[in-house]
Every structure is written in structure tokens, then in C-alpha cells.
PDB file of C-alpha atoms in Angstrom:
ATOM      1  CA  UNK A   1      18.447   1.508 -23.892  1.00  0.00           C
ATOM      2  CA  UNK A   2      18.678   1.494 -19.715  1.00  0.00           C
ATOM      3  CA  UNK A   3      15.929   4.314 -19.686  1.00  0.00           C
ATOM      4  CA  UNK A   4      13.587   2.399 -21.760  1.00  0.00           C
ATOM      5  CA  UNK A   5      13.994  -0.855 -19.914  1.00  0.00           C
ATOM      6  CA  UNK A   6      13.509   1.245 -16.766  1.00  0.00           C
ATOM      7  CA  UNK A   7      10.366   2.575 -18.247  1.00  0.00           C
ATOM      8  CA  UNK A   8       9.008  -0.348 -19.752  1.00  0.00           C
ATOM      9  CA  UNK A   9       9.529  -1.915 -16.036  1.00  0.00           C
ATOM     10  CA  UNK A  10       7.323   1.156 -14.632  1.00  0.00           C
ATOM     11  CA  UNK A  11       4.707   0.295 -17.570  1.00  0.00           C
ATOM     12  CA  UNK A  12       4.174  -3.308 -16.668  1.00  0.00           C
ATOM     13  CA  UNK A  13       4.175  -2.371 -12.646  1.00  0.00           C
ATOM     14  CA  UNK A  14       1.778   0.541 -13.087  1.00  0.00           C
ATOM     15  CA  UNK A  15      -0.979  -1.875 -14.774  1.00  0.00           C
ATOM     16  CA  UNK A  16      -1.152  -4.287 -11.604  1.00  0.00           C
ATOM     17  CA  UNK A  17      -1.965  -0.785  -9.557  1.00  0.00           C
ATOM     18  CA  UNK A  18      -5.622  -1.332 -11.116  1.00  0.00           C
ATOM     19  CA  UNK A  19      -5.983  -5.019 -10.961  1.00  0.00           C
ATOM     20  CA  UNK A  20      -8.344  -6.204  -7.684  1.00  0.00           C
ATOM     21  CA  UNK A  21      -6.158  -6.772  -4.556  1.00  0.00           C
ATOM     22  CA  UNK A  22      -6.152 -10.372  -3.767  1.00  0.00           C
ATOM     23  CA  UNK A  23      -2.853 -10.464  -1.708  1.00  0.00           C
ATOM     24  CA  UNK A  24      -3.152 -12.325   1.987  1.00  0.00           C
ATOM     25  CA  UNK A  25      -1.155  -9.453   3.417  1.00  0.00           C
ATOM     26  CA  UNK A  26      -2.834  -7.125   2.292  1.00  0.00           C
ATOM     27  CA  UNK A  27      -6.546  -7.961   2.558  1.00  0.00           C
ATOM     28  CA  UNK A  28      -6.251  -9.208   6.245  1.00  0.00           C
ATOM     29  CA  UNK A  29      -3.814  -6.697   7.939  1.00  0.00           C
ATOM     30  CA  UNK A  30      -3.182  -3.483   5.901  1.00  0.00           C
ATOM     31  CA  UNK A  31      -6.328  -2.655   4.054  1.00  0.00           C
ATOM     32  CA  UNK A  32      -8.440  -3.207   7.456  1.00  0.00           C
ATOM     33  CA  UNK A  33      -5.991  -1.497   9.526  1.00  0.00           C
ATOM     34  CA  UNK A  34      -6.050   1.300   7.375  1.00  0.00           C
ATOM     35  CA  UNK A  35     -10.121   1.290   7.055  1.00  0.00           C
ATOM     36  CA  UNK A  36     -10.663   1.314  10.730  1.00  0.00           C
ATOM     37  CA  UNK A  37      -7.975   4.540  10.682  1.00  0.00           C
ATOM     38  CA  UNK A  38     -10.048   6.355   8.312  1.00  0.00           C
ATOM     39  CA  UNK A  39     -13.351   5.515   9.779  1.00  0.00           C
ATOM     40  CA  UNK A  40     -12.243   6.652  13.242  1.00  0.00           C
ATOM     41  CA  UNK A  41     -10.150   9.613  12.202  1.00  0.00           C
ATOM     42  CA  UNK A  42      -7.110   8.640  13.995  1.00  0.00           C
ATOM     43  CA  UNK A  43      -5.244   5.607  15.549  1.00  0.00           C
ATOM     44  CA  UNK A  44      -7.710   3.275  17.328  1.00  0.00           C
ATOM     45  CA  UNK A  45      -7.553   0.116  19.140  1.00  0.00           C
ATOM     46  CA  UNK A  46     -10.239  -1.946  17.890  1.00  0.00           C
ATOM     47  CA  UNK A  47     -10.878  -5.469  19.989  1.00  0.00           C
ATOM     48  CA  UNK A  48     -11.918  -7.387  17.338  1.00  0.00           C
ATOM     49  CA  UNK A  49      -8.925  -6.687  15.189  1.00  0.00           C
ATOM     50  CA  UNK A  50      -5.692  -7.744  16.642  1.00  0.00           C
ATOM     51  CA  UNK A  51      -3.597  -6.210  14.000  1.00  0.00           C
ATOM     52  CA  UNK A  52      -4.558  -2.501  15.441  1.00  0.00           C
ATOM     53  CA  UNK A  53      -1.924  -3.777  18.095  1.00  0.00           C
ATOM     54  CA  UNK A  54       1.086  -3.941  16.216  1.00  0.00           C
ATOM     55  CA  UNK A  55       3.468  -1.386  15.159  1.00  0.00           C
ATOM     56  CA  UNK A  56       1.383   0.908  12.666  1.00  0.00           C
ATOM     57  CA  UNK A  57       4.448   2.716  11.167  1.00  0.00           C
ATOM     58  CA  UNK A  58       4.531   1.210   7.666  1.00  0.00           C
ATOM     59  CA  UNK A  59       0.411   1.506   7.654  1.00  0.00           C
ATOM     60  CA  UNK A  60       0.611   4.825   7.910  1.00  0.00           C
ATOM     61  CA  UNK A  61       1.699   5.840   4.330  1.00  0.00           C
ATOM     62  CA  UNK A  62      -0.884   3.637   3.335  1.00  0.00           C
ATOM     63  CA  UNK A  63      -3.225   5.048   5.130  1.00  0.00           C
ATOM     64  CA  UNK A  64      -3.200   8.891   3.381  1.00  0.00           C
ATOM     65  CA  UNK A  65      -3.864   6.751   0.229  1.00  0.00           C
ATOM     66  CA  UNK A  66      -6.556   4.869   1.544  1.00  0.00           C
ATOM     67  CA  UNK A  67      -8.126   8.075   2.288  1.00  0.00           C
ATOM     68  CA  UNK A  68      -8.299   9.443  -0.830  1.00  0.00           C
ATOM     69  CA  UNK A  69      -8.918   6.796  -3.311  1.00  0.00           C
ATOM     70  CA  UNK A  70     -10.098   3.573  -0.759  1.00  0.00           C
ATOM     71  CA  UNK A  71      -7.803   0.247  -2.103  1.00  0.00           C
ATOM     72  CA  UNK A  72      -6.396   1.739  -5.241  1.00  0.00           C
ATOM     73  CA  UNK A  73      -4.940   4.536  -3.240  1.00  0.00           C
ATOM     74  CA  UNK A  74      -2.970   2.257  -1.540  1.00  0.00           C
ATOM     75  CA  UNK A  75      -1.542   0.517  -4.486  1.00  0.00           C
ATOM     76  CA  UNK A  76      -0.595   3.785  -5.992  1.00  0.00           C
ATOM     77  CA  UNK A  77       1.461   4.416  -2.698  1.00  0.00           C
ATOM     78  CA  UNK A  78       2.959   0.981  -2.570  1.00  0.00           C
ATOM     79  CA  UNK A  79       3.963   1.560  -7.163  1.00  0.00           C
ATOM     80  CA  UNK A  80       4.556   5.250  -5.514  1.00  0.00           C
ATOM     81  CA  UNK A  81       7.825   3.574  -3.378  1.00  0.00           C
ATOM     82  CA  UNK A  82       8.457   1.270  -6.310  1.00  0.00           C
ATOM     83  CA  UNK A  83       9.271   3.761  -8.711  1.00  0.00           C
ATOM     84  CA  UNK A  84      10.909   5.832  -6.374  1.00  0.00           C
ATOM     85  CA  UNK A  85      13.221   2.222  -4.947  1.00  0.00           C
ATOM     86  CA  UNK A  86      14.061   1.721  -8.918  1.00  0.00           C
ATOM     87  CA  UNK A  87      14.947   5.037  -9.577  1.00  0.00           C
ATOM     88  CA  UNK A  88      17.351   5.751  -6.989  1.00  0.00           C
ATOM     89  CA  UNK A  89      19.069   1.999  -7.483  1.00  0.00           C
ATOM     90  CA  UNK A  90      19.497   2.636 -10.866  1.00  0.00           C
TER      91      UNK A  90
END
């Protein structure tokens, strides 16, 4: 019964990987973060975007996803880490 709960969980997480991102967080400090990374081919300072500034650390895993499949890549890293967090708490 736990692995099925656990895997019904996954289910309902996986289908918000393809819905539109609409999250604050994400639109105005991750996503272009990780666009000017691509674009550039490597860590950048870019004046008109403050958030280049800050720690980059977390961005980076986002960033090898952003590179292969643009926003959806990044939401499969991000239910990537989820599955993994579950898994290992359960």
C-alpha cells in the first residue's frame, strides 16, 4: 500500500512538470538567470539583471536542464530532486 501511495504521489507531481511555469520565483530569477548562462556559454554578469549577482549555486542544476529542453528541462530537474527527496525519506 506505501509503494502505491508513493507512486501515485510521483503521478500527480510528474503532470505539473508539463503545465506552463507561472511561479514568481521562477519566471523572474531562475529561468532568466539560467537563459543568460546558456546564451553566453558560461557564468556572466549581465547589468541589467541583478540576479546574475547572487550566489548561482542552486541555478546551476537548473541550468544543464535548461540547456537541453529550455523551461521544461528545468521542471524535470526540480520533479528530478523531488522524487529523489521522497524516496530517500521514505
Amino acid at each position: 500500500m506505501g509503494y502505491a501511495l508513493l507512486i501515485g504521489i510521483w503521478i500527480l507531481h510528474a503532470l505539473q512538470v508539463f503545465v506552463p511555469e507561472t511561479g514568481f520565483d521562477a519566471l523572474w530569477y531562475h529561468l532568466p538567470v539560467a537563459r543568460i548562462i546558456v546564451e553566453h556559454g558560461g557564468l556572466i554578469y549581465d547589468p541589467d539583471m541583478y540576479q546574475s549577482l547572487n550566489p548561482l549555486f542552486s541555478d546551476l542544476f537548473f541550468v544543464v536542464g535548461f540547456a537541453i529542453a529550455g523551461p521544461l528541462g528545468t521542471k524535470v530537474v526540480a520533479y528530478v530532486f523531488a522524487c529523489v527527496a521522497m524516496f530517500l525519506t521514505y
